[in-house]
Amino acid sequence: MLYAAPVITVYCVVLAVILGTCMGSFLNCWAWRIVHGESVAKGRSHCDACGHALAFRDLVPVVSYLASHGKCRYCGKRLGVRHLVAELSTAAVYAAILLKYDISLQTLEYILFASLLLGCAFADLEGYMIPDRFILAGIILRPVFLLLGQEPNSAWINSILGGVCVAGALLLVVLVYEKLRKVEAMGGGDIKLLFVTGLYLGWQLNILCLFLACILGILFGLIANRKKDSQTLFPWGPAITAAAIVTLLVGQPLLEAYMALL
């Protein structure tokens, strides 16, 4: 249906981009409030620096940030570029999922899944934590969509294996490593996040997701510490999120290309 006519394609993609920027702003705000112990249901949006309540003109995704040159209109302090990145990245992800999966129930499921992933990434970047409420929402939503899509038993089994086997194996490795080295190897939130990705991707694609997350985690860490003598800690949640979204979009072709080489 999405590709029935160019005008329909453009119209739907524009809607996805607009929705994505709005949801990116919302998810970023929600993640910030969770990390800083504020209610996500009460209180008006405010400046992170001075706490001044924001007017409607300050809350237009992307436009408000660019119009104010990335600064608060009330205190003049520069806002983090993360606000703009969150809005644009969410918009790009929404559009990419729509173009990949057309107008379908699967598209709705994956947009919700990606939203939860991005919320986890934003919170991890802000305060090195992955909120349990995002994890729980992901766990609840998956069986709902399996039921709505009337998926066969094999899909349920693949979903369970994807979560339990990959996350469980990683947990075992981490526990053994921590026991031997007496140091913390990985946060529990990262393992729980990989459990959720496994529910949606299945065991084969979740292994690919884990592999990509390791590569992206190293790259992100190198970029964060590109300055000499820098020791910035970069959370792994954003790498897992990016890897899961890449796997969602191109994971199956990558997996098939790899299997063809064997």
JSON list of C-alpha atoms in Angstrom, two decimals, residues 43-44 57 63 75 108 118 127 158 179 182 201 253:
[
{"chain": "A", "resi": 43, "resn": "GLY", "atom": "CA", "xyz": [4.88, 18.95, 35.71]},
{"chain": "A", "resi": 44, "resn": "ARG", "atom": "CA", "xyz": [5.58, 21.09, 32.67]},
{"chain": "A", "resi": 57, "resn": "ARG", "atom": "CA", "xyz": [7.36, 27.89, 21.02]},
{"chain": "A", "resi": 63, "resn": "VAL", "atom": "CA", "xyz": [12.61, 23.90, 14.89]},
{"chain": "A", "resi": 75, "resn": "CYS", "atom": "CA", "xyz": [19.09, 31.68, 30.92]},
{"chain": "A", "resi": 108, "resn": "LEU", "atom": "CA", "xyz": [3.58, -0.60, 14.33]},
{"chain": "A", "resi": 118, "resn": "LEU", "atom": "CA", "xyz": [15.77, 4.64, 21.95]},
{"chain": "A", "resi": 127, "resn": "GLY", "atom": "CA", "xyz": [22.65, 8.72, 33.65]},
{"chain": "A", "resi": 158, "resn": "ASN", "atom": "CA", "xyz": [12.17, -18.41, 18.38]},
{"chain": "A", "resi": 179, "resn": "LYS", "atom": "CA", "xyz": [34.00, -14.06, 39.85]},
{"chain": "A", "resi": 182, "resn": "LYS", "atom": "CA", "xyz": [36.64, -9.47, 41.09]},
{"chain": "A", "resi": 201, "resn": "LEU", "atom": "CA", "xyz": [14.64, -10.56, 16.74]},
{"chain": "A", "resi": 253, "resn": "PRO", "atom": "CA", "xyz": [20.06, -10.10, 4.33]}
]
